[in-house]
GROMACS .gro file of C-alpha atoms in nm:
model
  372
    1MET     CA    1  13.347   4.070  -1.768
    2GLY     CA    2  13.288   4.437  -1.843
    3ARG     CA    3  13.344   4.391  -2.212
    4TRP     CA    4  13.107   4.090  -2.222
    5ARG     CA    5  12.836   4.282  -2.050
    6ALA     CA    6  12.875   4.586  -2.286
    7SER     CA    7  12.860   4.355  -2.590
    8LEU     CA    8  12.549   4.182  -2.456
    9SER     CA    9  12.389   4.512  -2.378
   10LEU     CA   10  12.462   4.633  -2.737
   11ASN     CA   11  12.300   4.321  -2.895
   12LEU     CA   12  11.998   4.346  -2.664
   13SER     CA   13  11.945   4.703  -2.748
   14ARG     CA   14  11.946   4.620  -3.124
   15ILE     CA   15  11.690   4.348  -3.071
   16VAL     CA   16  11.464   4.568  -2.870
   17ALA     CA   17  11.490   4.837  -3.143
   18ILE     CA   18  11.392   4.592  -3.411
   19THR     CA   19  11.102   4.445  -3.215
   20LYS     CA   20  10.977   4.797  -3.146
   21PHE     CA   21  10.991   4.871  -3.523
   22ASN     CA   22  10.785   4.564  -3.609
   23TYR     CA   23  10.565   4.566  -3.299
   24THR     CA   24  10.187   4.601  -3.326
   25PRO     CA   25  10.003   4.627  -2.991
   26ALA     CA   26   9.691   4.449  -3.116
   27ALA     CA   27   9.896   4.143  -3.230
   28VAL     CA   28  10.155   4.110  -2.949
   29PRO     CA   29  10.059   4.120  -2.573
   30PRO     CA   30  10.295   4.308  -2.335
   31HIS     CA   31  10.388   3.997  -2.140
   32LYS     CA   32  10.523   3.844  -2.470
   33LEU     CA   33  10.726   4.145  -2.562
   34PHE     CA   34  11.063   3.974  -2.503
   35ASN     CA   35  10.944   3.628  -2.593
   36PHE     CA   36  11.195   3.564  -2.869
   37ASN     CA   37  11.012   3.257  -2.988
   38HIS     CA   38  10.735   3.492  -3.094
   39TYR     CA   39  10.952   3.663  -3.348
   40SER     CA   40  11.129   3.514  -3.651
   41ILE     CA   41  11.484   3.579  -3.513
   42PRO     CA   42  11.710   3.285  -3.565
   43ARG     CA   43  11.855   3.167  -3.240
   44THR     CA   44  12.196   3.100  -3.390
   45GLN     CA   45  12.215   3.462  -3.496
   46PHE     CA   46  12.101   3.590  -3.160
   47PHE     CA   47  12.376   3.398  -2.974
   48ASN     CA   48  12.635   3.488  -3.237
   49LEU     CA   49  12.773   3.767  -3.012
   50ARG     CA   50  13.053   3.980  -3.160
   51ARG     CA   51  13.340   4.095  -2.964
   52PHE     CA   52  13.330   4.445  -2.816
   53SER     CA   53  13.494   4.713  -3.026
   54ALA     CA   54  13.508   5.091  -3.017
   55LEU     CA   55  13.423   5.107  -3.388
   56PRO     CA   56  13.065   5.167  -3.499
   57SER     CA   57  12.872   4.839  -3.506
   58PRO     CA   58  12.748   4.731  -3.856
   59ILE     CA   59  12.384   4.661  -3.931
   60PRO     CA   60  12.293   4.312  -3.804
   61GLN     CA   61  12.278   4.047  -4.069
   62PHE     CA   62  11.945   3.914  -3.944
   63VAL     CA   63  11.755   4.239  -4.020
   64ASP     CA   64  11.681   4.108  -4.368
   65ASP     CA   65  11.480   3.828  -4.209
   66PHE     CA   66  11.211   4.070  -4.106
   67ASP     CA   67  10.924   4.171  -4.339
   68TYR     CA   68  10.878   4.543  -4.317
   69GLY     CA   69  10.616   4.547  -4.588
   70THR     CA   70  10.817   4.787  -4.802
   71HIS     CA   71  10.953   4.555  -5.061
   72GLN     CA   72  10.861   4.705  -5.408
   73ASN     CA   73  10.987   4.702  -5.759
   74LEU     CA   74  11.304   4.915  -5.756
   75ASP     CA   75  11.265   5.011  -6.119
   76ASN     CA   76  10.937   5.201  -6.092
   77ASN     CA   77  11.001   5.363  -6.430
   78TYR     CA   78  10.975   5.030  -6.617
   79PRO     CA   79  10.711   4.811  -6.463
   80LEU     CA   80  10.708   4.442  -6.556
   81ASP     CA   81  10.349   4.461  -6.674
   82LYS     CA   82  10.337   4.673  -6.988
   83GLU     CA   83  10.020   4.533  -7.137
   84ASP     CA   84   9.830   4.848  -7.047
   85ALA     CA   85  10.069   5.076  -7.220
   86ALA     CA   86   9.891   5.332  -7.428
   87LYS     CA   87   9.879   5.281  -7.807
   88ILE     CA   88   9.998   5.566  -8.025
   89PRO     CA   89   9.727   5.629  -8.294
   90ILE     CA   90   9.841   5.649  -8.657
   91LYS     CA   91   9.636   5.808  -8.935
   92ALA     CA   92   9.726   5.788  -9.308
   93TYR     CA   93   9.578   6.023  -9.568
   94PHE     CA   94   9.602   6.049  -9.943
   95LEU     CA   95   9.486   6.405 -10.024
   96CYS     CA   96   9.638   6.507 -10.354
   97THR     CA   97   9.844   6.392 -10.652
   98SER     CA   98  10.163   6.594 -10.554
   99ILE     CA   99  10.313   6.783 -10.259
  100ASN     CA  100  10.601   7.028 -10.289
  101LEU     CA  101  10.840   6.898 -10.025
  102LYS     CA  102  11.092   7.179 -10.063
  103SER     CA  103  10.852   7.455  -9.986
  104LEU     CA  104  10.693   7.249  -9.708
  105GLN     CA  105  11.037   7.193  -9.549
  106ALA     CA  106  11.114   7.561  -9.569
  107GLU     CA  107  10.795   7.654  -9.391
  108GLN     CA  108  10.833   7.399  -9.123
  109SER     CA  109  11.207   7.407  -9.081
  110ARG     CA  110  11.182   7.431  -8.701
  111ASN     CA  111  11.008   7.093  -8.680
  112PHE     CA  112  11.197   6.929  -8.968
  113VAL     CA  113  11.375   6.602  -8.878
  114SER     CA  114  11.696   6.533  -9.071
  115PRO     CA  115  11.672   6.221  -9.296
  116THR     CA  116  11.878   5.903  -9.226
  117SER     CA  117  11.862   5.781  -9.583
  118ARG     CA  118  11.899   5.919  -9.935
  119SER     CA  119  11.527   5.895 -10.013
  120SER     CA  120  11.403   6.211 -10.178
  121ASN     CA  121  11.028   6.138 -10.198
  122SER     CA  122  10.950   6.190  -9.827
  123ILE     CA  123  11.026   6.419  -9.533
  124ALA     CA  124  10.945   6.389  -9.159
  125PHE     CA  125  10.850   6.644  -8.898
  126ARG     CA  126  10.835   6.632  -8.514
  127PHE     CA  127  10.602   6.856  -8.323
  128CYS     CA  128  10.664   6.870  -7.946
  129ASN     CA  129  10.518   7.087  -7.678
  130SER     CA  130  10.860   7.198  -7.544
  131PRO     CA  131  11.088   7.385  -7.783
  132SER     CA  132  11.399   7.195  -7.658
  133ALA     CA  133  11.243   6.863  -7.744
  134THR     CA  134  11.153   6.976  -8.101
  135ASN     CA  135  11.510   7.035  -8.202
  136GLU     CA  136  11.769   6.760  -8.261
  137ILE     CA  137  11.906   6.677  -7.923
  138GLN     CA  138  12.106   6.388  -7.779
  139ILE     CA  139  11.827   6.258  -7.553
  140ARG     CA  140  11.537   6.156  -7.768
  141PRO     CA  141  11.201   6.260  -7.626
  142PRO     CA  142  10.946   5.985  -7.566
  143ALA     CA  143  10.735   5.911  -7.869
  144SER     CA  144  10.414   5.964  -7.683
  145SER     CA  145  10.500   6.321  -7.589
  146CYS     CA  146  10.539   6.441  -7.948
  147ARG     CA  147  10.348   6.436  -8.270
  148TYR     CA  148  10.498   6.323  -8.595
  149MET     CA  149  10.409   6.376  -8.961
  150VAL     CA  150  10.573   6.181  -9.253
  151VAL     CA  151  10.484   6.350  -9.594
  152PHE     CA  152  10.536   6.190  -9.936
  153GLN     CA  153  10.578   6.368 -10.269
  154TYR     CA  154  10.307   6.163 -10.440
  155GLY     CA  155  10.034   6.294 -10.202
  156SER     CA  156  10.032   6.084  -9.886
  157ALA     CA  157  10.079   6.205  -9.526
  158VAL     CA  158  10.098   5.987  -9.215
  159LEU     CA  159  10.032   6.139  -8.873
  160PHE     CA  160  10.142   5.974  -8.546
  161ASN     CA  161   9.992   6.054  -8.208
  162VAL     CA  162   9.745   6.311  -8.353
  163GLU     CA  163   9.389   6.313  -8.228
  164ASP     CA  164   9.089   6.345  -8.460
  165HIS     CA  165   9.021   6.714  -8.373
  166GLU     CA  166   9.384   6.797  -8.453
  167VAL     CA  167   9.398   6.644  -8.798
  168GLU     CA  168   9.254   6.955  -8.977
  169HIS     CA  169   9.538   7.176  -8.853
  170TYR     CA  170   9.799   6.952  -9.018
  171MET     CA  171   9.588   6.917  -9.339
  172GLN     CA  172   9.576   7.295  -9.370
  173ILE     CA  173   9.959   7.297  -9.364
  174LEU     CA  174   9.977   7.041  -9.641
  175ARG     CA  175   9.718   7.198  -9.862
  176ARG     CA  176   9.927   7.511  -9.894
  177HIS     CA  177  10.192   7.299 -10.071
  178ALA     CA  178   9.966   7.049 -10.251
  179SER     CA  179   9.850   7.032 -10.616
  180GLY     CA  180   9.582   6.821 -10.766
  181LEU     CA  181   9.362   6.812 -10.450
  182LEU     CA  182   9.121   6.526 -10.449
  183PRO     CA  183   8.752   6.592 -10.387
  184GLU     CA  184   8.757   6.322 -10.120
  185MET     CA  185   9.059   6.219  -9.914
  186ARG     CA  186   9.143   5.854  -9.865
  187LYS     CA  187   9.206   5.756  -9.501
  188ASP     CA  188   9.336   5.459  -9.300
  189ASP     CA  189   9.388   5.411  -8.925
  190TYR     CA  190   9.655   5.203  -8.742
  191ALA     CA  191   9.829   5.208  -8.402
  192VAL     CA  192  10.170   5.127  -8.249
  193GLN     CA  193  10.259   5.033  -7.898
  194GLU     CA  194  10.606   5.075  -7.740
  195LYS     CA  195  10.736   4.812  -7.491
  196PRO     CA  196  11.099   4.874  -7.388
  197LEU     CA  197  11.114   4.546  -7.188
  198MET     CA  198  11.003   4.322  -7.473
  199ASP     CA  199  11.239   4.053  -7.575
  200LYS     CA  200  11.180   4.089  -7.946
  201ASP     CA  201  11.229   4.398  -8.159
  202MET     CA  202  10.869   4.382  -8.281
  203GLN     CA  203  10.552   4.183  -8.253
  204GLY     CA  204  10.241   4.204  -8.462
  205SER     CA  205   9.892   4.220  -8.313
  206LEU     CA  206   9.535   4.286  -8.432
  207ASP     CA  207   9.523   4.642  -8.588
  208PHE     CA  208   9.844   4.751  -8.420
  209ILE     CA  209  10.206   4.668  -8.402
  210VAL     CA  210  10.418   4.644  -8.083
  211LEU     CA  211  10.781   4.773  -8.095
  212LYS     CA  212  11.058   4.755  -7.842
  213ASP     CA  213  11.173   5.105  -7.940
  214LEU     CA  214  10.975   5.354  -8.150
  215ASP     CA  215  11.247   5.575  -8.300
  216MET     CA  216  11.241   5.805  -8.617
  217ASP     CA  217  11.357   5.522  -8.845
  218SER     CA  218  11.064   5.309  -8.721
  219ILE     CA  219  10.822   5.599  -8.781
  220ARG     CA  220  10.958   5.646  -9.136
  221ILE     CA  221  10.916   5.270  -9.209
  222ILE     CA  222  10.567   5.249  -9.081
  223GLY     CA  223  10.481   5.569  -9.259
  224SER     CA  224  10.624   5.454  -9.591
  225VAL     CA  225  10.403   5.138  -9.588
  226LEU     CA  226  10.087   5.310  -9.465
  227GLY     CA  227  10.140   5.594  -9.724
  228GLN     CA  228  10.167   5.345 -10.004
  229SER     CA  229   9.874   5.145  -9.883
  230VAL     CA  230   9.637   5.445  -9.867
  231ALA     CA  231   9.760   5.574 -10.205
  232LEU     CA  232   9.705   5.228 -10.353
  233ASP     CA  233   9.350   5.242 -10.228
  234HIS     CA  234   9.299   5.559 -10.439
  235PHE     CA  235   9.436   5.410 -10.757
  236VAL     CA  236   9.239   5.084 -10.702
  237SER     CA  237   8.921   5.292 -10.670
  238GLN     CA  238   9.013   5.475 -11.001
  239VAL     CA  239   9.064   5.145 -11.182
  240ASP     CA  240   8.751   5.006 -11.026
  241GLY     CA  241   8.564   5.295 -11.184
  242MET     CA  242   8.701   5.214 -11.526
  243VAL     CA  243   8.619   4.847 -11.485
  244GLU     CA  244   8.266   4.945 -11.407
  245GLU     CA  245   8.247   5.168 -11.711
  246PHE     CA  246   8.364   4.891 -11.938
  247THR     CA  247   8.130   4.644 -11.775
  248ASP     CA  248   7.837   4.875 -11.860
  249ILE     CA  249   7.962   4.900 -12.224
  250ASN     CA  250   7.986   4.518 -12.250
  251ARG     CA  251   7.633   4.479 -12.113
  252GLU     CA  252   7.505   4.724 -12.368
  253MET     CA  253   7.679   4.541 -12.645
  254GLU     CA  254   7.525   4.219 -12.511
  255LYS     CA  255   7.170   4.367 -12.540
  256HIS     CA  256   7.190   4.583 -12.853
  257GLY     CA  257   7.495   4.457 -13.033
  258THR     CA  258   7.661   4.795 -13.038
  259PHE     CA  259   7.789   5.067 -12.805
  260THR     CA  260   7.776   5.447 -12.799
  261MET     CA  261   8.128   5.543 -12.682
  262ASN     CA  262   8.314   5.787 -12.909
  263ARG     CA  263   8.673   5.789 -12.995
  264LYS     CA  264   8.769   6.077 -12.768
  265LYS     CA  265   8.619   5.911 -12.457
  266LEU     CA  266   8.810   5.594 -12.536
  267PHE     CA  267   9.138   5.781 -12.562
  268GLN     CA  268   9.070   5.948 -12.228
  269LEU     CA  269   9.027   5.606 -12.070
  270VAL     CA  270   9.354   5.487 -12.224
  271GLY     CA  271   9.538   5.784 -12.075
  272LYS     CA  272   9.381   5.733 -11.737
  273ALA     CA  273   9.475   5.368 -11.721
  274ASN     CA  274   9.830   5.427 -11.834
  275SER     CA  275   9.884   5.718 -11.586
  276ASN     CA  276   9.748   5.517 -11.291
  277LEU     CA  277   9.983   5.235 -11.366
  278ALA     CA  278  10.277   5.473 -11.402
  279ASP     CA  279  10.190   5.653 -11.073
  280VAL     CA  280  10.174   5.334 -10.878
  281ILE     CA  281  10.508   5.202 -11.003
  282LEU     CA  282  10.713   5.521 -11.045
  283LYS     CA  283  10.569   5.779 -10.793
  284VAL     CA  284  10.447   5.563 -10.517
  285GLY     CA  285  10.740   5.328 -10.563
  286ILE     CA  286  10.543   5.017 -10.478
  287PHE     CA  287  10.847   4.795 -10.565
  288ASP     CA  288  11.121   5.028 -10.436
  289ARG     CA  289  11.311   4.876 -10.143
  290SER     CA  290  11.347   5.098  -9.833
  291GLU     CA  291  11.708   5.199  -9.767
  292ILE     CA  292  11.639   5.200  -9.391
  293ALA     CA  293  11.515   4.846  -9.411
  294TRP     CA  294  11.801   4.740  -9.625
  295ARG     CA  295  12.050   4.881  -9.372
  296ASP     CA  296  11.914   4.719  -9.060
  297ALA     CA  297  11.741   4.382  -9.015
  298LYS     CA  298  11.521   4.523  -8.730
  299TYR     CA  299  11.356   4.768  -8.964
  300ALA     CA  300  11.341   4.515  -9.248
  301GLN     CA  301  11.136   4.296  -9.014
  302ILE     CA  302  10.893   4.588  -8.952
  303TYR     CA  303  10.880   4.670  -9.326
  304GLU     CA  304  10.806   4.316  -9.439
  305TYR     CA  305  10.546   4.253  -9.169
  306LEU     CA  306  10.348   4.570  -9.252
  307ARG     CA  307  10.366   4.502  -9.626
  308GLU     CA  308  10.234   4.151  -9.552
  309GLU     CA  309   9.966   4.292  -9.302
  310TYR     CA  310   9.840   4.537  -9.566
  311GLU     CA  311   9.877   4.285  -9.849
  312VAL     CA  312  10.054   4.547 -10.063
  313THR     CA  313  10.190   4.304 -10.320
  314GLN     CA  314   9.861   4.113 -10.347
  315ARG     CA  315   9.663   4.431 -10.392
  316PHE     CA  316   9.896   4.557 -10.659
  317GLY     CA  317   9.850   4.217 -10.830
  318ASN     CA  318   9.472   4.267 -10.823
  319LEU     CA  319   9.521   4.617 -10.957
  320HIS     CA  320   9.742   4.496 -11.238
  321PHE     CA  321   9.488   4.224 -11.327
  322LYS     CA  322   9.210   4.484 -11.352
  323LEU     CA  323   9.430   4.702 -11.566
  324LYS     CA  324   9.482   4.406 -11.793
  325PHE     CA  325   9.106   4.370 -11.820
  326VAL     CA  326   9.074   4.742 -11.900
  327GLU     CA  327   9.352   4.722 -12.157
  328HIS     CA  328   9.187   4.418 -12.325
  329ASN     CA  329   8.861   4.609 -12.345
  330ILE     CA  330   9.039   4.918 -12.478
  331HIS     CA  331   9.205   4.724 -12.761
  332PHE     CA  332   8.873   4.561 -12.850
  333LEU     CA  333   8.686   4.883 -12.856
  334GLN     CA  334   8.967   5.044 -13.054
  335GLU     CA  335   8.936   4.773 -13.318
  336VAL     CA  336   8.554   4.820 -13.328
  337LEU     CA  337   8.593   5.197 -13.366
  338GLN     CA  338   8.863   5.146 -13.629
  339ASN     CA  339   8.632   4.909 -13.816
  340ARG     CA  340   8.359   5.164 -13.793
  341ARG     CA  341   8.579   5.427 -13.935
  342SER     CA  342   8.690   5.201 -14.213
  343ASP     CA  343   8.328   5.112 -14.296
  344LEU     CA  344   8.243   5.481 -14.301
  345LEU     CA  345   8.527   5.554 -14.540
  346GLU     CA  346   8.415   5.268 -14.758
  347TRP     CA  347   8.063   5.400 -14.770
  348VAL     CA  348   8.192   5.746 -14.854
  349ILE     CA  349   8.393   5.595 -15.140
  350ILE     CA  350   8.098   5.400 -15.263
  351VAL     CA  351   7.874   5.709 -15.258
  352LEU     CA  352   8.142   5.910 -15.445
  353LEU     CA  353   8.179   5.641 -15.700
  354THR     CA  354   7.804   5.623 -15.740
  355MET     CA  355   7.774   5.995 -15.786
  356GLU     CA  356   8.066   5.985 -16.035
  357ASN     CA  357   7.878   5.718 -16.236
  358PHE     CA  358   7.564   5.915 -16.232
  359LEU     CA  359   7.748   6.216 -16.362
  360SER     CA  360   7.908   6.015 -16.634
  361ILE     CA  361   7.574   5.863 -16.742
  362TYR     CA  362   7.419   6.213 -16.733
  363GLU     CA  363   7.693   6.351 -16.960
  364ILE     CA  364   7.656   6.070 -17.200
  365ILE     CA  365   7.274   6.119 -17.220
  366ARG     CA  366   7.310   6.495 -17.263
  367GLU     CA  367   7.572   6.451 -17.547
  368SER     CA  368   7.341   6.204 -17.722
  369THR     CA  369   7.037   6.430 -17.707
  370ALA     CA  370   7.243   6.728 -17.823
  371GLY     CA  371   7.365   6.536 -18.134
  372ILE     CA  372   7.009   6.455 -18.234
   0.00000   0.00000   0.00000
């Protein structure tokens, strides 16, 4: 009997403790304090009395049936709703025709990030607030806590997580190692969003891309496409200028039947057209396959999506068509200038022959008058 009473006393004390924990005076009157029907305690569990033991009693199983109002997401670091995750801004610039990567790497060796491929036309830098995060460490710092810069030998630079008022600082660094600075930089904006809980590796959206993991290889891939795109804008504008010039010449020929371009100017246009085409194919590497994308299908998906998003192949096709138009006009004008030169030589020969005939006639007349 003593053991039964002790066991009943223990169970009643647990129930009273739980009811006190969940008790609100405004909701439960005093006379209903031990009205077990008022609380959500299963009767079967209440009468499931365990035998008395000297060992400490475990937590009652029916405690979980109470709602303490403290159930939250245990993984607070990765909330389920990531739609409001901040986008990392990306700014691409084309500022010159060549950048000395070796001298730039030597100056910024503290922020230099070792390459993961054999590509020699680009280097990457990481700028973090803490010195430990800047160096190569085992735990990668979050992408949003650092600034990144991918620089290409042909003159493009792509900045990640850099605000507008900070751009000039990085441009000053690049200008010290640049040659052939352009009077006006070409610029393009984009953004990337990181969602670690996303099922896919990447997802495209309007004016930005969503990635499951934004690592250095992803930054290099995004930078390579944006660097090519902004450089392609520059070369397209150069070719558009030549197309306009030839259009004006054709309109002049349509009105007056002639044009006023000299041979030197034509040769300059020939050199400009050829150098633009060579720079796009050889320097920018518009058709070169990225080694990072070739090695991993995840990065290949990002690479192909961005090239399609920026219509790199189509824009190069339009550039090549315009260059064909320029080339056709150059050949035509060369033939016209060559015909002009031939006509001039013919007229010179005609004049010389005429002068020679006049001299011959003069000699004959003088000899005839001298004989008389």
